mmCIF file of C-alpha atoms and ligand atoms in Angstrom:
data_model
loop_
_atom_site.group_PDB
_atom_site.id
_atom_site.type_symbol
_atom_site.label_atom_id
_atom_site.label_comp_id
_atom_site.label_asym_id
_atom_site.label_seq_id
_atom_site.Cartn_x
_atom_site.Cartn_y
_atom_site.Cartn_z
ATOM 1 C CA MET A 1 -1.093 -39.834 44.164
ATOM 2 C CA THR A 2 -3.164 -41.617 46.734
ATOM 3 C CA SER A 3 -5.092 -44.825 47.044
ATOM 4 C CA HIS A 4 -6.875 -43.725 50.197
ATOM 5 C CA LEU A 5 -10.171 -42.080 50.986
ATOM 6 C CA MET A 6 -9.858 -38.344 51.595
ATOM 7 C CA LEU A 7 -12.980 -37.684 53.643
ATOM 8 C CA LYS A 8 -13.346 -38.962 57.181
ATOM 9 C CA GLU A 9 -15.230 -42.150 57.985
ATOM 10 C CA GLY A 10 -19.007 -41.705 57.899
ATOM 11 C CA ALA A 11 -18.835 -38.516 55.812
ATOM 12 C CA LEU A 12 -21.673 -39.771 53.580
ATOM 13 C CA GLU A 13 -23.695 -41.546 56.263
ATOM 14 C CA ASN A 14 -27.465 -41.191 55.729
ATOM 15 C CA LYS A 15 -26.966 -40.183 52.086
ATOM 16 C CA VAL A 16 -28.647 -42.147 49.318
ATOM 17 C CA ILE A 17 -26.791 -41.714 46.049
ATOM 18 C CA VAL A 18 -27.838 -42.832 42.560
ATOM 19 C CA ILE A 19 -25.086 -43.338 39.980
ATOM 20 C CA THR A 20 -26.069 -43.893 36.356
ATOM 21 C CA GLY A 21 -23.643 -46.225 34.612
ATOM 22 C CA GLY A 22 -22.579 -47.328 38.096
ATOM 23 C CA GLY A 23 -21.858 -50.929 37.109
ATOM 24 C CA THR A 24 -18.545 -50.252 35.370
ATOM 25 C CA GLY A 25 -15.505 -47.989 35.153
ATOM 26 C CA LEU A 26 -15.516 -44.676 36.980
ATOM 27 C CA GLY A 27 -19.144 -45.128 38.086
ATOM 28 C CA ARG A 28 -18.244 -48.353 39.864
ATOM 29 C CA SER A 29 -15.204 -46.729 41.493
ATOM 30 C CA MET A 30 -17.245 -43.742 42.713
ATOM 31 C CA GLY A 31 -19.844 -46.151 44.101
ATOM 32 C CA LYS A 32 -17.192 -48.035 46.071
ATOM 33 C CA SER A 33 -15.906 -44.836 47.707
ATOM 34 C CA PHE A 34 -19.423 -43.591 48.494
ATOM 35 C CA LEU A 35 -20.203 -46.911 50.202
ATOM 36 C CA GLU A 36 -16.937 -46.834 52.146
ATOM 37 C CA LEU A 37 -17.964 -43.399 53.436
ATOM 38 C CA GLY A 38 -21.301 -44.749 54.647
ATOM 39 C CA ALA A 39 -23.719 -43.924 51.797
ATOM 40 C CA LYS A 40 -26.452 -46.184 50.457
ATOM 41 C CA LEU A 41 -26.079 -46.727 46.740
ATOM 42 C CA VAL A 42 -28.261 -47.228 43.669
ATOM 43 C CA ILE A 43 -26.540 -48.183 40.407
ATOM 44 C CA ALA A 44 -28.559 -47.955 37.206
ATOM 45 C CA SER A 45 -27.828 -48.874 33.598
ATOM 46 C CA ARG A 46 -29.004 -51.087 30.745
ATOM 47 C CA LYS A 47 -27.201 -54.372 31.576
ATOM 48 C CA MET A 48 -28.668 -56.013 34.661
ATOM 49 C CA ASP A 49 -26.125 -58.879 34.739
ATOM 50 C CA ILE A 50 -23.237 -56.406 35.061
ATOM 51 C CA LEU A 51 -25.079 -54.306 37.642
ATOM 52 C CA GLU A 52 -25.867 -57.363 39.768
ATOM 53 C CA LYS A 53 -22.263 -58.568 39.650
ATOM 54 C CA THR A 54 -20.974 -55.129 40.667
ATOM 55 C CA ALA A 55 -23.585 -54.820 43.417
ATOM 56 C CA SER A 56 -22.605 -58.114 44.986
ATOM 57 C CA GLU A 57 -18.857 -57.362 44.689
ATOM 58 C CA LEU A 58 -19.263 -53.909 46.264
ATOM 59 C CA THR A 59 -21.465 -55.267 49.044
ATOM 60 C CA GLU A 60 -18.864 -57.908 49.779
ATOM 61 C CA LEU A 61 -16.024 -55.354 49.771
ATOM 62 C CA THR A 62 -17.691 -52.584 51.793
ATOM 63 C CA LYS A 63 -20.564 -54.268 53.662
ATOM 64 C CA GLY A 64 -22.719 -51.393 52.380
ATOM 65 C CA GLU A 65 -26.174 -51.541 50.753
ATOM 66 C CA VAL A 66 -26.378 -51.464 46.948
ATOM 67 C CA LEU A 67 -29.523 -51.577 44.822
ATOM 68 C CA PRO A 68 -28.942 -52.433 41.154
ATOM 69 C CA LEU A 69 -31.687 -51.165 38.817
ATOM 70 C CA LYS A 70 -32.113 -51.797 35.117
ATOM 71 C CA CYS A 71 -32.712 -48.462 33.416
ATOM 72 C CA ASP A 72 -32.086 -47.091 29.938
ATOM 73 C CA ILE A 73 -31.741 -43.393 30.743
ATOM 74 C CA THR A 74 -32.745 -42.381 27.209
ATOM 75 C CA ASP A 75 -36.313 -43.485 28.114
ATOM 76 C CA TYR A 76 -38.011 -41.045 30.542
ATOM 77 C CA ALA A 77 -40.543 -43.630 31.746
ATOM 78 C CA GLN A 78 -37.689 -45.973 32.768
ATOM 79 C CA VAL A 79 -35.971 -43.108 34.614
ATOM 80 C CA GLU A 80 -39.159 -42.338 36.569
ATOM 81 C CA ARG A 81 -39.489 -46.022 37.435
ATOM 82 C CA MET A 82 -35.855 -46.168 38.557
ATOM 83 C CA LEU A 83 -36.379 -43.155 40.832
ATOM 84 C CA LYS A 84 -39.526 -44.697 42.329
ATOM 85 C CA ASN A 85 -37.764 -48.018 42.980
ATOM 86 C CA ALA A 86 -34.853 -46.190 44.640
ATOM 87 C CA CYS A 87 -37.251 -44.249 46.903
ATOM 88 C CA ASP A 88 -39.281 -47.387 47.700
ATOM 89 C CA LYS A 89 -36.094 -49.141 48.821
ATOM 90 C CA PHE A 90 -34.315 -46.361 50.718
ATOM 91 C CA GLY A 91 -37.088 -43.829 51.444
ATOM 92 C CA LYS A 92 -35.349 -40.959 49.635
ATOM 93 C CA VAL A 93 -32.548 -39.977 47.258
ATOM 94 C CA ASP A 94 -30.044 -37.242 48.152
ATOM 95 C CA SER A 95 -27.722 -37.140 45.156
ATOM 96 C CA LEU A 96 -27.775 -38.023 41.497
ATOM 97 C CA VAL A 97 -24.499 -38.680 39.677
ATOM 98 C CA ASN A 98 -25.007 -38.414 35.915
ATOM 99 C CA ASN A 99 -22.104 -40.610 34.869
ATOM 100 C CA ALA A 100 -23.506 -42.872 32.110
ATOM 101 C CA ALA A 101 -22.160 -42.165 28.642
ATOM 102 C CA GLY A 102 -21.713 -43.546 25.158
ATOM 103 C CA ASN A 103 -18.817 -42.662 22.891
ATOM 104 C CA PHE A 104 -16.493 -43.930 20.156
ATOM 105 C CA ILE A 105 -13.906 -42.335 17.894
ATOM 106 C CA SER A 106 -14.866 -41.827 14.281
ATOM 107 C CA PRO A 107 -14.456 -39.240 11.546
ATOM 108 C CA THR A 108 -17.782 -37.402 11.667
ATOM 109 C CA GLU A 109 -18.505 -37.920 7.958
ATOM 110 C CA ARG A 110 -18.532 -41.684 8.577
ATOM 111 C CA LEU A 111 -21.340 -41.404 11.135
ATOM 112 C CA SER A 112 -24.946 -42.137 10.242
ATOM 113 C CA ASN A 113 -27.498 -39.756 11.716
ATOM 114 C CA ARG A 114 -28.565 -42.657 13.943
ATOM 115 C CA ALA A 115 -25.019 -43.058 15.288
ATOM 116 C CA PHE A 116 -24.937 -39.325 16.125
ATOM 117 C CA ASP A 117 -28.357 -39.664 17.815
ATOM 118 C CA ILE A 118 -27.285 -42.667 19.880
ATOM 119 C CA ILE A 119 -24.430 -40.787 21.563
ATOM 120 C CA VAL A 120 -26.313 -37.518 22.101
ATOM 121 C CA ASN A 121 -29.305 -39.450 23.429
ATOM 122 C CA ILE A 122 -27.259 -41.262 26.072
ATOM 123 C CA VAL A 123 -25.089 -38.334 27.138
ATOM 124 C CA LEU A 124 -27.343 -35.279 26.873
ATOM 125 C CA LYS A 125 -30.895 -36.640 26.769
ATOM 126 C CA GLY A 126 -30.066 -39.288 29.397
ATOM 127 C CA THR A 127 -28.626 -36.611 31.671
ATOM 128 C CA TYR A 128 -31.549 -34.214 31.299
ATOM 129 C CA ASN A 129 -34.067 -37.062 31.651
ATOM 130 C CA CYS A 130 -32.566 -38.033 35.014
ATOM 131 C CA THR A 131 -32.077 -34.432 36.112
ATOM 132 C CA LEU A 132 -35.667 -33.490 35.260
ATOM 133 C CA ALA A 133 -37.226 -36.513 36.955
ATOM 134 C CA PHE A 134 -35.111 -36.205 40.120
ATOM 135 C CA GLY A 135 -35.431 -32.407 40.227
ATOM 136 C CA LYS A 136 -39.243 -32.477 39.917
ATOM 137 C CA HIS A 137 -39.363 -35.114 42.653
ATOM 138 C CA TRP A 138 -37.169 -33.109 45.036
ATOM 139 C CA ILE A 139 -39.130 -29.920 44.370
ATOM 140 C CA LYS A 140 -42.478 -31.672 44.957
ATOM 141 C CA GLU A 141 -41.226 -33.258 48.187
ATOM 142 C CA GLU A 142 -39.814 -29.885 49.288
ATOM 143 C CA LYS A 143 -36.605 -31.704 50.017
ATOM 144 C CA LYS A 144 -33.706 -29.352 50.680
ATOM 145 C CA ASN A 145 -30.030 -30.265 50.442
ATOM 146 C CA SER A 146 -29.952 -32.378 47.271
ATOM 147 C CA SER A 147 -27.186 -32.406 44.686
ATOM 148 C CA VAL A 148 -26.470 -33.394 41.121
ATOM 149 C CA LEU A 149 -22.962 -34.227 39.972
ATOM 150 C CA ASN A 150 -22.405 -34.403 36.218
ATOM 151 C CA ILE A 151 -19.376 -36.160 34.735
ATOM 152 C CA VAL A 152 -18.297 -34.231 31.643
ATOM 153 C CA THR A 153 -14.843 -33.957 30.058
ATOM 154 C CA THR A 154 -12.466 -31.140 29.148
ATOM 155 C CA TYR A 155 -13.580 -31.114 25.509
ATOM 156 C CA ALA A 156 -16.985 -29.939 26.751
ATOM 157 C CA TRP A 157 -15.489 -26.452 26.298
ATOM 158 C CA THR A 158 -12.626 -27.005 23.832
ATOM 159 C CA GLY A 159 -14.540 -29.326 21.498
ATOM 160 C CA SER A 160 -12.648 -32.246 19.959
ATOM 161 C CA ALA A 161 -12.252 -33.774 16.528
ATOM 162 C CA TYR A 162 -13.286 -37.419 16.083
ATOM 163 C CA VAL A 163 -15.673 -37.495 19.065
ATOM 164 C CA VAL A 164 -18.032 -34.784 17.819
ATOM 165 C CA PRO A 165 -21.377 -36.188 19.082
ATOM 166 C CA SER A 166 -19.852 -36.673 22.530
ATOM 167 C CA ALA A 167 -18.349 -33.164 22.487
ATOM 168 C CA CYS A 168 -21.711 -31.615 21.509
ATOM 169 C CA ALA A 169 -23.525 -33.570 24.197
ATOM 170 C CA LYS A 170 -20.998 -32.906 26.980
ATOM 171 C CA ALA A 171 -21.116 -29.176 26.151
ATOM 172 C CA GLY A 172 -24.881 -29.387 26.629
ATOM 173 C CA VAL A 173 -24.445 -31.153 29.963
ATOM 174 C CA LEU A 174 -22.094 -28.404 31.123
ATOM 175 C CA ALA A 175 -24.656 -25.755 30.121
ATOM 176 C CA LEU A 176 -27.324 -27.705 32.004
ATOM 177 C CA THR A 177 -25.073 -27.807 35.089
ATOM 178 C CA ARG A 178 -24.465 -24.063 35.124
ATOM 179 C CA SER A 179 -28.044 -23.104 34.233
ATOM 180 C CA LEU A 180 -29.794 -25.191 36.876
ATOM 181 C CA ALA A 181 -27.172 -24.354 39.515
ATOM 182 C CA VAL A 182 -28.735 -20.905 39.491
ATOM 183 C CA GLU A 183 -32.370 -21.716 38.690
ATOM 184 C CA TRP A 184 -32.829 -24.541 41.212
ATOM 185 C CA ALA A 185 -30.652 -23.183 44.030
ATOM 186 C CA LYS A 186 -33.878 -21.881 45.581
ATOM 187 C CA TYR A 187 -35.014 -25.499 45.948
ATOM 188 C CA GLY A 188 -31.801 -26.449 47.743
ATOM 189 C CA ILE A 189 -30.432 -28.415 44.770
ATOM 190 C CA ARG A 190 -26.738 -27.909 43.981
ATOM 191 C CA PHE A 191 -25.252 -28.722 40.579
ATOM 192 C CA ASN A 192 -21.569 -29.347 39.914
ATOM 193 C CA ALA A 193 -19.494 -31.147 37.324
ATOM 194 C CA ILE A 194 -16.201 -32.985 37.125
ATOM 195 C CA ALA A 195 -14.166 -32.856 33.924
ATOM 196 C CA PRO A 196 -11.784 -35.808 34.003
ATOM 197 C CA GLY A 197 -8.740 -36.212 31.801
ATOM 198 C CA PRO A 198 -7.621 -39.762 31.009
ATOM 199 C CA PHE A 199 -8.581 -42.352 33.630
ATOM 200 C CA PRO A 200 -8.139 -45.881 32.285
ATOM 201 C CA THR A 201 -11.404 -47.814 32.010
ATOM 202 C CA LYS A 202 -12.300 -50.743 29.752
ATOM 203 C CA GLY A 203 -15.335 -48.921 28.329
ATOM 204 C CA ALA A 204 -13.433 -45.802 27.281
ATOM 205 C CA TRP A 205 -10.202 -47.464 26.185
ATOM 206 C CA GLU A 206 -11.881 -50.012 23.884
ATOM 207 C CA ARG A 207 -13.784 -47.247 22.103
ATOM 208 C CA LEU A 208 -11.295 -44.368 22.149
ATOM 209 C CA LEU A 209 -7.864 -46.011 22.021
ATOM 210 C CA PRO A 210 -8.383 -49.386 20.304
ATOM 211 C CA GLY A 211 -5.516 -51.556 19.037
ATOM 212 C CA GLU A 212 -2.265 -49.736 18.317
ATOM 213 C CA LEU A 213 -3.662 -46.294 19.152
ATOM 214 C CA MET A 214 -2.850 -46.828 22.825
ATOM 215 C CA GLU A 215 0.865 -47.359 22.080
ATOM 216 C CA LYS A 216 1.003 -44.589 19.480
ATOM 217 C CA PHE A 217 -0.812 -41.973 21.517
ATOM 218 C CA ASP A 218 -0.272 -43.033 25.111
ATOM 219 C CA PRO A 219 -2.176 -40.329 27.084
ATOM 220 C CA ALA A 220 0.329 -40.633 29.936
ATOM 221 C CA LEU A 221 3.175 -39.408 27.721
ATOM 222 C CA ARG A 222 1.193 -36.361 26.544
ATOM 223 C CA ASN A 223 0.301 -35.333 30.073
ATOM 224 C CA PRO A 224 2.348 -32.636 31.869
ATOM 225 C CA LEU A 225 2.438 -34.953 34.910
ATOM 226 C CA LYS A 226 3.458 -37.876 32.653
ATOM 227 C CA ARG A 227 0.795 -40.176 33.968
ATOM 228 C CA MET A 228 -2.918 -40.908 33.832
ATOM 229 C CA GLY A 229 -5.403 -40.355 36.618
ATOM 230 C CA GLU A 230 -5.959 -42.849 39.417
ATOM 231 C CA HIS A 231 -9.599 -43.710 40.063
ATOM 232 C CA GLN A 232 -9.235 -42.899 43.760
ATOM 233 C CA GLU A 233 -8.178 -39.347 42.896
ATOM 234 C CA LEU A 234 -11.447 -38.837 41.043
ATOM 235 C CA THR A 235 -13.607 -40.651 43.567
ATOM 236 C CA ASN A 236 -12.244 -38.485 46.391
ATOM 237 C CA LEU A 237 -13.275 -35.366 44.459
ATOM 238 C CA ALA A 238 -16.695 -36.841 43.657
ATOM 239 C CA SER A 239 -17.214 -37.815 47.319
ATOM 240 C CA TYR A 240 -16.453 -34.247 48.374
ATOM 241 C CA LEU A 241 -18.849 -32.779 45.800
ATOM 242 C CA VAL A 242 -21.791 -34.953 46.900
ATOM 243 C CA SER A 243 -20.991 -34.408 50.586
ATOM 244 C CA ASP A 244 -22.223 -31.559 52.784
ATOM 245 C CA TYR A 245 -18.639 -30.270 53.040
ATOM 246 C CA SER A 246 -19.026 -28.770 49.548
ATOM 247 C CA GLY A 247 -22.338 -27.100 50.464
ATOM 248 C CA PHE A 248 -21.288 -23.684 49.099
ATOM 249 C CA ILE A 249 -19.902 -25.014 45.806
ATOM 250 C CA ASN A 250 -22.566 -24.662 43.147
ATOM 251 C CA GLY A 251 -22.333 -24.375 39.345
ATOM 252 C CA GLU A 252 -18.656 -25.300 39.290
ATOM 253 C CA VAL A 253 -16.822 -27.597 36.901
ATOM 254 C CA ILE A 254 -13.660 -29.034 38.384
ATOM 255 C CA THR A 255 -11.019 -30.297 35.989
ATOM 256 C CA ILE A 256 -8.962 -33.288 37.086
ATOM 257 C CA ASP A 257 -6.587 -33.967 34.205
ATOM 258 C CA GLY A 258 -3.010 -33.283 35.343
ATOM 259 C CA GLY A 259 -2.966 -30.102 33.240
ATOM 260 C CA GLU A 260 -3.648 -31.969 29.986
ATOM 261 C CA TRP A 261 -6.057 -29.588 28.276
ATOM 262 C CA LEU A 262 -4.056 -26.496 29.167
ATOM 263 C CA LYS A 263 -0.985 -28.135 27.674
ATOM 264 C CA GLY A 264 -2.853 -28.440 24.395
ATOM 265 C CA ALA A 265 -4.027 -24.828 24.608
ATOM 266 C CA GLY A 266 -0.953 -22.728 25.513
ATOM 267 C CA GLU A 267 0.680 -21.192 22.420
ATOM 268 C CA PHE A 268 4.257 -22.293 23.256
ATOM 269 C CA ASN A 269 3.593 -25.357 25.376
ATOM 270 C CA MET A 270 4.890 -27.577 22.571
ATOM 271 C CA LEU A 271 8.423 -26.383 23.376
ATOM 272 C CA GLU A 272 8.353 -28.617 26.440
ATOM 273 C CA ASP A 273 8.827 -31.621 24.157
ATOM 274 C CA ALA A 274 10.541 -29.940 21.181
ATOM 275 C CA ALA A 275 13.373 -27.915 22.743
ATOM 276 C CA LYS A 276 16.217 -29.467 24.769
ATOM 277 C CA LYS A 277 18.961 -27.709 26.809
ATOM 278 C CA GLU A 278 21.256 -27.143 23.770
ATOM 279 C CA ASP A 279 18.323 -25.772 21.775
ATOM 280 C CA TRP A 280 17.616 -23.306 24.575
ATOM 281 C CA ASP A 281 21.296 -22.167 24.562
ATOM 282 C CA ASN A 282 20.995 -21.359 20.829
ATOM 283 C CA ILE A 283 17.563 -19.836 21.198
ATOM 284 C CA GLU A 284 18.800 -17.526 23.981
ATOM 285 C CA LYS A 285 21.715 -16.370 21.825
ATOM 286 C CA MET A 286 19.415 -15.585 18.895
ATOM 287 C CA VAL A 287 16.902 -13.743 21.053
ATOM 288 C CA ARG A 288 19.615 -11.657 22.778
ATOM 289 C CA LYS A 289 21.127 -10.814 19.403
ATOM 290 C CA ALA A 290 17.760 -9.610 18.128
ATOM 291 C CA LYS A 291 17.519 -7.266 21.129
ATOM 292 C CA SER A 292 20.964 -5.710 20.467
ATOM 293 C CA GLU A 293 20.347 -5.027 16.742
HETATM 294 C C1 HXC B 301 -19.272 -45.616 12.981
HETATM 295 C C2 HXC B 301 -20.680 -46.683 14.484
HETATM 296 C C3 HXC B 301 -19.562 -47.216 15.185
HETATM 297 C C4 HXC B 301 -18.238 -46.883 14.698
HETATM 298 C C5 HXC B 301 -21.380 -47.874 16.187
HETATM 299 N N1 HXC B 301 -21.775 -47.142 15.126
HETATM 300 N N2 HXC B 301 -20.033 -47.939 16.241
HETATM 301 N N3 HXC B 301 -20.542 -45.898 13.390
HETATM 302 N N4 HXC B 301 -18.169 -46.084 13.598
HETATM 303 N N5 HXC B 301 -17.152 -47.314 15.307
HETATM 304 C C6 HXC B 301 -23.143 -46.853 14.709
HETATM 305 C C7 HXC B 301 -23.920 -48.109 14.369
HETATM 306 O O1 HXC B 301 -23.627 -48.554 13.049
HETATM 307 C C8 HXC B 301 -25.352 -47.616 14.518
HETATM 308 O O2 HXC B 301 -25.742 -46.805 13.430
HETATM 309 C C9 HXC B 301 -25.252 -46.653 15.707
HETATM 310 O O3 HXC B 301 -23.868 -46.267 15.798
HETATM 311 C C10 HXC B 301 -25.643 -47.314 17.021
HETATM 312 O O4 HXC B 301 -24.859 -48.450 17.212
HETATM 313 P P1 HXC B 301 -25.386 -49.690 18.065
HETATM 314 O O5 HXC B 301 -24.237 -50.620 18.258
HETATM 315 O O6 HXC B 301 -26.649 -50.216 17.488
HETATM 316 O O7 HXC B 301 -25.814 -48.954 19.447
HETATM 317 P P2 HXC B 301 -25.899 -49.465 20.910
HETATM 318 O O8 HXC B 301 -25.942 -50.980 20.980
HETATM 319 O O9 HXC B 301 -26.986 -48.686 21.564
HETATM 320 O O10 HXC B 301 -24.501 -49.037 21.557
HETATM 321 C C11 HXC B 301 -24.209 -47.694 21.839
HETATM 322 C C12 HXC B 301 -22.735 -47.406 21.672
HETATM 323 C C13 HXC B 301 -21.880 -48.436 22.483
HETATM 324 C C14 HXC B 301 -22.475 -45.977 22.159
HETATM 325 C C15 HXC B 301 -22.383 -47.495 20.201
HETATM 326 O O11 HXC B 301 -20.493 -48.193 22.280
HETATM 327 C C16 HXC B 301 -22.182 -48.396 23.969
HETATM 328 O O12 HXC B 301 -23.087 -49.053 24.448
HETATM 329 N N6 HXC B 301 -21.407 -47.590 24.758
HETATM 330 C C17 HXC B 301 -21.619 -47.417 26.212
HETATM 331 C C18 HXC B 301 -20.330 -47.286 26.961
HETATM 332 C C19 HXC B 301 -19.347 -46.287 26.400
HETATM 333 O O13 HXC B 301 -19.458 -45.841 25.267
HETATM 334 N N7 HXC B 301 -18.366 -45.959 27.219
HETATM 335 C C20 HXC B 301 -17.313 -45.033 26.855
HETATM 336 C C21 HXC B 301 -17.509 -43.728 27.485
HETATM 337 S S1 HXC B 301 -15.983 -42.931 27.362
HETATM 338 P P3 HXC B 301 -26.605 -47.397 12.172
HETATM 339 O O14 HXC B 301 -26.906 -46.196 11.330
HETATM 340 O O15 HXC B 301 -25.692 -48.373 11.506
HETATM 341 O O16 HXC B 301 -27.824 -48.036 12.767
HETATM 342 C C22 HXC B 301 -16.177 -41.305 27.385
HETATM 343 C C23 HXC B 301 -14.856 -40.564 27.600
HETATM 344 C C24 HXC B 301 -14.902 -39.142 27.220
HETATM 345 O O17 HXC B 301 -17.225 -40.777 27.225
HETATM 346 C C25 HXC B 301 -13.592 -38.408 27.373
HETATM 347 C C26 HXC B 301 -12.323 -39.119 27.204
HETATM 348 C C27 HXC B 301 -11.095 -38.292 27.506
HETATM 349 P P1 NAP B 302 -17.828 -46.922 30.989
HETATM 350 O O1 NAP B 302 -17.289 -47.864 32.004
HETATM 351 O O2 NAP B 302 -18.055 -47.419 29.618
HETATM 352 O O3 NAP B 302 -19.178 -46.309 31.594
HETATM 353 C C1 NAP B 302 -20.268 -45.927 30.840
HETATM 354 C C2 NAP B 302 -21.510 -46.444 31.530
HETATM 355 O O4 NAP B 302 -22.671 -45.870 30.925
HETATM 356 C C3 NAP B 302 -21.671 -47.958 31.451
HETATM 357 O O5 NAP B 302 -21.785 -48.495 32.750
HETATM 358 C C4 NAP B 302 -22.986 -48.160 30.687
HETATM 359 O O6 NAP B 302 -23.712 -49.256 31.222
HETATM 360 C C5 NAP B 302 -23.696 -46.836 30.943
HETATM 361 N N1 NAP B 302 -24.679 -46.519 29.913
HETATM 362 C C6 NAP B 302 -24.473 -46.346 28.584
HETATM 363 N N2 NAP B 302 -25.636 -46.103 27.945
HETATM 364 C C7 NAP B 302 -26.592 -46.092 28.908
HETATM 365 C C8 NAP B 302 -27.995 -45.876 28.864
HETATM 366 N N3 NAP B 302 -28.650 -45.622 27.723
HETATM 367 N N4 NAP B 302 -28.691 -45.949 30.039
HETATM 368 C C9 NAP B 302 -28.048 -46.203 31.198
HETATM 369 N N5 NAP B 302 -26.721 -46.387 31.287
HETATM 370 C C10 NAP B 302 -26.010 -46.348 30.149
HETATM 371 O O7 NAP B 302 -16.871 -45.641 30.837
HETATM 372 P P2 NAP B 302 -16.121 -44.694 31.902
HETATM 373 O O8 NAP B 302 -14.792 -44.406 31.328
HETATM 374 O O9 NAP B 302 -16.231 -45.245 33.269
HETATM 375 O O10 NAP B 302 -16.993 -43.353 31.769
HETATM 376 C C11 NAP B 302 -17.746 -42.848 32.861
HETATM 377 C C12 NAP B 302 -17.958 -41.352 32.660
HETATM 378 O O11 NAP B 302 -16.718 -40.669 32.710
HETATM 379 C C13 NAP B 302 -18.602 -40.966 31.332
HETATM 380 O O12 NAP B 302 -19.500 -39.888 31.514
HETATM 381 C C14 NAP B 302 -17.412 -40.509 30.515
HETATM 382 O O13 NAP B 302 -17.790 -39.632 29.467
HETATM 383 C C15 NAP B 302 -16.602 -39.827 31.584
HETATM 384 N N6 NAP B 302 -15.189 -39.645 31.254
HETATM 385 C C16 NAP B 302 -14.350 -40.704 31.273
HETATM 386 C C17 NAP B 302 -12.997 -40.504 31.010
HETATM 387 C C18 NAP B 302 -12.005 -41.613 31.059
HETATM 388 O O14 NAP B 302 -10.823 -41.381 30.802
HETATM 389 N N7 NAP B 302 -12.395 -42.821 31.396
HETATM 390 C C19 NAP B 302 -12.539 -39.207 30.685
HETATM 391 C C20 NAP B 302 -13.452 -38.152 30.666
HETATM 392 C C21 NAP B 302 -14.770 -38.382 30.971
HETATM 393 P P3 NAP B 302 -24.671 -50.224 30.341
HETATM 394 O O15 NAP B 302 -23.907 -50.621 29.134
HETATM 395 O O16 NAP B 302 -24.994 -51.332 31.307
HETATM 396 O O17 NAP B 302 -25.896 -49.415 30.029
#
């Protein structure tokens, strides 16, 4: 565990980075680290009051430059406007972090088609809207050395009950990451993704672990490392992936979950919690006996 920056001072100097959903949660934390490493920052989402508050707090904390921009990423015209405003202010954009998301737990049969649309529109459509607008811009400008970092989750490849629209959309974002990593490499645009396990944020916890669910299903207890992620651990990885140090990493998804999804996947991993020392003594006897018969 660490609460320190990993990269050296100035590692992101001269970089202009746009983070969607950068006013709250993990987006805000990534923004703070990017600023501490010398980047200029644009944070974009729907709620201007939250963005402005975050921008002034981060400026105060880091003395860096932050531009808050109101933008609903489900609307392509707003995304184009956001990109233009970012370029007008800073002259260029180097990296896009597709971090904004919408999600809540619900049995799928209780969802209206509009509820399904809302989540897929934010997560998948919002991500491809931003990616398309920024990508076209970089290609037109013949700018080399740009990058896109997509925040997905481990159920992008396992799927998950009770968050089905989010799982469908995150799977799409992962496909987008891997597809464009190859197609747009010739334009000098790298694509990578981070798949976080549980990192406490207000936005996620209120919608995924409301009320008693947090006590009943504490993600820390289910994790092989018996804890949740620390924001700094994720922001250090994100800083590396938008920096030039990761210049040869392209099309990768990096899981940062303490081993959580693998624990759910391995056939006998449940024995970790189910079998104690005495159980193992009995089990060994039975297994040895089977061999001798
Ligand atoms: C069933 C629901 C519902 C619920 C909303 N709806 N909540 N249906 N059960 N609990 C339905 C509504 O009735 C409506 O459908 C439709 O969904 C849209 O709801 P609105 O409230 O009108 O939408 P909107 O104001 O746009 O809000 C979008 C939102 C909201 C996604 C519902 O939660 C939001 O703004 N979220 C942004 C932040 C967020 O979600 N952060 C968490 C990310 S966590 P009808 O048919 O009635 O009109 C994350 C972690 C992943 O992604 C991995 C974890 C390990
Ligand atoms: P969060 O604080 O709720 O962040 C979500 C952000 O998305 C908010 O700032 C929200 O801002 C923005 N947003 C939603 N709809 C938008 C839209 N239409 N246009 C623009 N912005 C929009 O949640 P978080 O936990 O930090 O999640 C950040 C990312 O990490 C998400 O991609 C999430 O799926 C991923 N993730 C989180 C965890 C975790 O444990 N926390 C685990 C795995 C993956 P506005 O409301 O102002 O628009």
